[in-house]
Amino acid sequence: MAISKEIKGVDEACKDVKDGMTFMLGGFGLCGIPENCIEELVRLGVKDVTCISNNAGVDNFGLGKLLKKSQIRKMISSYVGENEEFERQMLSGELEVDLIPQGSLAERCRAGGAGIPAFYTPAGYGTEVAAGKEVREFNGKPHILESALTADFAFVKAWKGDTSGNLIYKATSRNFNPMMAMAGKITVAEVEELVPLGSLDPNEIHTPGIFVQRIFQGRSYEKRIEQRTVSQNK
Amino acid sequence: MAISKEIKGVDEACKDVKDGMTFMLGGFGLCGIPENCIEELVRLGVKDVTCISNNAGVDNFGLGKLLKKSQIRKMISSYVGENEEFERQMLSGELEVDLIPQGSLAERCRAGGAGIPAFYTPAGYGTEVAAGKEVREFNGKPHILESALTADFAFVKAWKGDTSGNLIYKATSRNFNPMMAMAGKITVAEVEELVPLGSLDPNEIHTPGIFVQRIFQGRSYEKRIEQRTVSQNK
Amino acid sequence: MLDKNGIARRIAQEVQNGQYVNLGIGIPTLVANHIPEGLDVEFQSENGILGMGPFPIEGTEDADLINAGKQTITALPGAVFFDSATSFAMIRGQHVQLTVLGAMEVSANGDIANWKIPGKMVKGMGGAMDLVASAENIVVAMMHTNRAGESKLLPTCSLPLTGVGCVKRVVTNLAVLDIKNGAFHLVERAPGVTVEEIVNATDGALILPEVVPEMSL
Amino acid sequence: MLDKNGIARRIAQEVQNGQYVNLGIGIPTLVANHIPEGLDVEFQSENGILGMGPFPIEGTEDADLINAGKQTITALPGAVFFDSATSFAMIRGQHVQLTVLGAMEVSANGDIANWKIPGKMVKGMGGAMDLVASAENIVVAMMHTNRAGESKLLPTCSLPLTGVGCVKRVVTNLAVLDIKNGAFHLVERAPGVTVEEIVNATDGALILPEVVPEMSL
């Protein structure tokens, strides 16, 4: 029989989170973020956490909610515009921030999940990002050594999932979720639709269930749009 | 409009292959191998090539056909059992062979396609594979530095593909094909079914067309089974 | 002098048939609107789509389908979605052939700064550092001067760098300039703009050809 | 003394509920047949499947669905297919919790050799080097002696290594042995096998407990 990862709900999903832990949170902007888990982390009031997430939400949604309650000690991100409270906390020194190139962030999460402790990339050579990092030339081009990232918990959001933790994402909400799912010591997946074992085509799964420890069907997804841009009907 | 990669057939697919080139060939055993391209390479009689492929086929099928005609100067593989002619050529010194761990082979191809020139892995530490390679400890565990692999041509086989080169593989015939598709300077995809643009669900594509330069519908797939194992009907 | 759409229109001329192109936020995004009919080009957005189409018709927006600027978009026939690691494999592996992005400063040796003003503005680099470190062909789209009227084409960048020696061409509201051998080389001037205006607005070393053609748009 | 199926049956006892398990070619493959009902276990095959099922009913074999031994297989409900890079991400990243594989030689400090006999047999290591370098929990399944009657449990391996200091437990036709502190520790003997037989068949340092229980199968 397949190994079941199904849990009852978000409270069980966030069981054992502790102050000072490192979390990964999937999503790009507000697209594909684990809304239910973020709400629960706010409710639990867990503090001094390090959050690895490409963005930091907006002032009143997504990770912005954790920021507002000063639950985050350190952010590891690539882009943190669109959030005034974030900028205030960072410039005042309340919040420690590690900004890293988006591709390096994605690859470092994948490496963490894949047992690759470090790799070389050209991104960031000659910039602040390279400070303190080994530089080595390959094919005449300088590269810097980047290390793997892992987390105590990875919170990811998928479109569909089955009870053994297999996940399918929709459109561009996939983004960082698959790599972060790989890199969590405990990976929690919240899905819009939890389906029975055997309902997903094994050929179409984006995240194999082996990477997921807990899965539940989330509720009341708001799926807020950051920049609603439209074309005129011709 | 999407960029078309469609070509007429296998002769156009293998245009510009030259003696002494490095080829990648997808497949694991005889599963998911580019049968049409292999036949064409045999027909063209291209010589002194280096082949990067997990296996070397069997005596009279797959890469075994190229071996039999002594077209291969060097093989980079992880497992080469099941092929007596291979063993003979290797032991006699006619064929140069670089055996590397399967996971390192897969990751080195991916790295080649992803612009990662090198990475650390624990696989092979303390063995012949580590000879001449940098060793470094991470988290108290020794790792070796492995470099990226690329090829002049990558030949891959998919189940379905569209004219812009998007590919979907079936079951375990996926294996090395996606990484090799990424790592070819020219990637040739042969597919069982070439479908019109827009026929594939963009959420279900395994290899994005950006990695593929030429695509055609292959013919007369034999899809030979190496070990036909069956259960008794209960 | 060009407006933002004019800059985008000029950059659209840089795009070649069969290219995969990544357009940054701001002026670069507008380039997509000016690609000539009949040119086969696919746009990559680094958050995870290839084959990005125009904005959706009102009422059909999908929160799960956005571009790197977090704008709602559509997917064209032949489009494909993928994760961020695969997206940057495309970029770092040089499968994306042309990158167009904005800048706060560009130096005469091709350095670019566009992600941080120390103590003042820290948005982060997003995918820009990966893009500029990887792409063979990088075109910067920006205004020639900042709001204070100071040149953004400098001998060396004063702001923290995004990448070193990577910018090949700059298209501004005033001119097209190539970067080589540690200098800006004036290639074209915008309609109605004089060489003198360009010289005055350029702080980095500037090489002038004998004749400076006006852009044809 | 156990036959190959007996070795597999004993190793099946090592498998715990909720584990992802990789079974190598040969005796390890047989382990799947002996997992107790009610245990939730998923088998990974490194060529690209998780949730591997039994061999197909005759006539339903699919050339596109094989295991790492190139045998036709089936996929159970909840199975998933993936590429080789993802497969070894699972292995290297220690998501696969138990690895069972065969060996030509095992040494008293946990080294293993199973891929090459110089000048004679060179099949390659396949995924074995990644597996032994990565897994937390490695069990070797093999006969205690080779066809010439020589011990395969040695002070040091004579053949080229597959991995160093990685084997935790060995299950043979004669015994179960743990490896720690540079020695084999006898844990159980096979039905009908005496301690003396095991001592005689083991060349590496062997530590005997006061009582050596017989396996319960």
XYZ file of N, CA and C in Angstrom, chain C residues 41-125:
255
model
N 8.807 34.421 -32.470
C 9.557 34.755 -31.262
C 8.754 34.232 -30.084
N 9.435 33.699 -29.062
C 8.708 33.301 -27.854
C 9.263 34.048 -26.653
N 8.346 34.513 -25.830
C 8.748 35.249 -24.634
C 8.746 34.344 -23.413
N 9.860 34.414 -22.691
C 9.999 33.676 -21.447
C 9.805 34.633 -20.295
N 9.033 34.232 -19.322
C 8.998 35.008 -18.089
C 9.555 34.110 -17.000
N 10.515 34.622 -16.237
C 11.332 33.755 -15.394
C 10.581 33.140 -14.220
N 9.357 33.594 -13.967
C 8.581 32.924 -12.926
C 8.017 31.586 -13.392
N 8.104 31.323 -14.716
C 7.757 29.968 -15.135
C 6.874 29.770 -16.339
N 7.013 30.607 -17.363
C 6.264 30.384 -18.592
C 7.096 30.728 -19.802
N 6.912 29.937 -20.834
C 7.492 30.184 -22.148
C 6.293 30.215 -23.079
N 6.251 31.206 -23.959
C 5.084 31.338 -24.828
C 4.033 32.236 -24.199
N 4.537 33.278 -23.530
C 3.659 34.237 -22.859
C 2.900 35.050 -23.900
N 1.592 35.206 -23.676
C 0.764 35.996 -24.563
C 0.383 37.329 -23.941
N -0.521 38.052 -24.605
C -0.935 39.375 -24.113
C -1.754 39.280 -22.823
N -2.070 40.437 -22.256
C -2.925 40.472 -21.080
C -4.263 39.824 -21.424
N -4.924 39.233 -20.432
C -6.208 38.561 -20.706
C -7.329 39.572 -20.926
N -8.351 39.130 -21.644
C -9.573 39.915 -21.779
C -10.206 40.041 -20.398
N -10.689 41.219 -20.089
C -11.266 41.454 -18.765
C -12.272 40.362 -18.403
N -12.161 39.871 -17.214
C -13.057 38.821 -16.746
C -12.457 37.427 -16.862
N -11.347 37.314 -17.609
C -10.717 35.994 -17.770
C -9.370 35.926 -17.041
N -9.066 36.917 -16.215
C -7.805 36.892 -15.484
C -7.740 35.656 -14.596
N -6.541 35.093 -14.508
C -6.325 33.901 -13.684
C -5.185 34.215 -12.715
N -5.485 34.160 -11.419
C -4.463 34.474 -10.402
C -3.264 33.536 -10.493
N -3.461 32.368 -11.090
C -2.375 31.401 -11.203
C -1.534 31.600 -12.462
N -1.869 32.616 -13.240
C -1.153 32.823 -14.508
C -0.663 34.269 -14.590
N 0.575 34.469 -14.143
C 1.145 35.821 -14.105
C 2.540 35.812 -14.717
N 3.055 37.025 -14.967
C 4.433 37.135 -15.448
C 5.338 37.597 -14.295
N 6.614 37.826 -14.605
C 7.569 38.172 -13.557
C 7.270 39.532 -12.929
N 6.455 40.336 -13.605
C 6.029 41.606 -13.027
C 4.758 41.466 -12.200
N 4.351 40.226 -11.974
C 3.130 39.879 -11.217
C 1.865 40.334 -11.924
N 1.961 40.593 -13.230
C 0.795 40.986 -14.022
C 0.075 39.751 -14.544
N -1.252 39.822 -14.602
C -2.011 38.731 -15.203
C -1.712 38.686 -16.707
N -1.528 37.485 -17.224
C -1.173 37.301 -18.638
C -1.979 36.143 -19.225
N -1.666 35.794 -20.450
C -2.248 34.608 -21.086
C -1.114 33.734 -21.626
N -1.472 32.516 -21.984
C -0.513 31.576 -22.578
C -0.912 31.339 -24.028
N 0.053 31.442 -24.929
C -0.217 31.211 -26.348
C -0.204 29.709 -26.667
N -0.756 29.311 -27.802
C -0.630 27.900 -28.204
C 0.849 27.511 -28.263
N 1.176 26.362 -27.692
C 2.573 25.939 -27.643
C 3.289 26.386 -26.393
N 2.574 27.099 -25.527
C 3.182 27.557 -24.272
C 3.488 26.380 -23.365
N 4.353 26.637 -22.387
C 4.689 25.600 -21.407
C 4.967 26.276 -20.075
N 4.540 25.618 -18.997
C 4.808 26.097 -17.638
C 5.894 25.234 -17.014
N 6.681 25.822 -16.128
C 7.767 25.061 -15.485
C 8.126 25.726 -14.165
N 8.944 25.026 -13.380
C 9.332 25.554 -12.072
C 10.505 26.519 -12.191
N 10.842 27.168 -11.095
C 11.877 28.213 -11.110
C 13.270 27.661 -11.393
N 13.553 26.449 -10.956
C 14.878 25.883 -11.237
C 15.034 25.640 -12.737
N 13.983 25.125 -13.359
C 14.024 24.895 -14.806
C 14.096 26.221 -15.556
N 13.373 27.213 -15.046
C 13.375 28.524 -15.682
C 14.791 29.101 -15.740
N 15.494 29.010 -14.626
C 16.841 29.569 -14.611
C 17.866 28.629 -15.238
N 17.512 27.370 -15.407
C 18.341 26.492 -16.237
C 18.317 27.009 -17.675
N 17.151 27.454 -18.122
C 17.039 28.031 -19.468
C 17.889 29.289 -19.603
N 17.876 30.089 -18.551
C 18.586 31.374 -18.577
C 20.085 31.155 -18.418
N 20.461 30.447 -17.366
C 21.881 30.232 -17.084
C 22.538 29.393 -18.172
N 21.768 28.476 -18.724
C 22.291 27.603 -19.779
C 22.283 28.243 -21.154
N 21.942 29.527 -21.204
C 21.988 30.320 -22.444
C 21.033 29.823 -23.527
N 19.928 29.256 -23.100
C 18.909 28.867 -24.074
C 18.022 30.068 -24.426
N 17.936 31.015 -23.489
C 17.251 32.280 -23.769
C 18.268 33.165 -24.486
N 17.920 33.599 -25.690
C 18.962 34.226 -26.532
C 19.082 35.729 -26.404
N 18.028 36.347 -25.899
C 18.065 37.810 -25.789
C 17.389 38.231 -24.487
N 18.059 39.095 -23.754
C 17.521 39.629 -22.514
C 17.435 41.143 -22.636
N 16.263 41.676 -22.348
C 16.089 43.125 -22.334
C 15.714 43.524 -20.918
N 16.471 44.425 -20.335
C 16.110 44.838 -18.983
C 16.422 46.298 -18.734
N 15.801 46.840 -17.709
C 16.014 48.229 -17.333
C 17.250 48.373 -16.462
N 17.675 49.636 -16.257
C 18.854 49.870 -15.409
C 18.771 51.236 -14.774
N 19.384 51.363 -13.619
C 19.557 52.679 -13.004
C 20.836 53.328 -13.542
N 21.850 52.485 -13.735
C 23.129 52.968 -14.253
C 23.765 51.890 -15.140
N 24.468 52.359 -16.161
C 25.280 51.465 -16.989
C 26.641 52.135 -17.140
N 27.709 51.341 -17.046
C 29.036 51.945 -17.195
C 29.629 51.636 -18.560
N 30.674 52.388 -18.885
C 31.298 52.278 -20.204
C 31.985 50.933 -20.424
N 32.168 50.151 -19.377
C 32.710 48.799 -19.596
C 31.630 47.733 -19.506
N 30.378 48.184 -19.520
C 29.285 47.219 -19.591
C 28.748 46.749 -18.258
N 29.197 47.346 -17.163
C 28.601 47.023 -15.857
C 27.188 47.588 -15.804
N 26.351 46.957 -15.008
C 24.989 47.426 -14.853
C 24.597 47.422 -13.376
N 23.849 48.458 -12.974
C 23.327 48.536 -11.603
C 21.830 48.792 -11.712
N 21.044 47.920 -11.091
C 19.602 48.143 -11.163
C 18.813 47.536 -10.013
N 19.459 47.320 -8.857
C 18.695 46.596 -7.829
C 18.725 47.223 -6.447
N 19.496 48.252 -6.255
C 19.656 48.716 -4.882
C 20.204 50.137 -4.842
N 19.607 50.963 -3.962
C 20.197 52.254 -3.626
C 20.446 52.209 -2.131
N 21.722 52.053 -1.729
C 22.015 51.779 -0.318
C 21.320 52.774 0.625
N 20.700 52.223 1.651
C 20.051 53.034 2.671
C 18.739 53.651 2.232
N 18.324 53.399 1.005
C 17.180 54.125 0.477
C 16.168 53.186 -0.190
N 16.629 52.450 -1.140
C 15.728 51.574 -1.881
C 16.388 50.206 -2.015
N 15.732 49.199 -1.501
C 16.271 47.850 -1.594
C 15.152 46.916 -2.000
N 14.954 46.774 -3.265
C 13.894 45.881 -3.731
C 14.429 44.466 -3.955
N 15.700 44.364 -4.226
C 16.270 43.057 -4.527
C 16.519 42.908 -6.009
N 17.315 41.919 -6.347
C 17.722 41.745 -7.745
C 16.781 40.852 -8.531
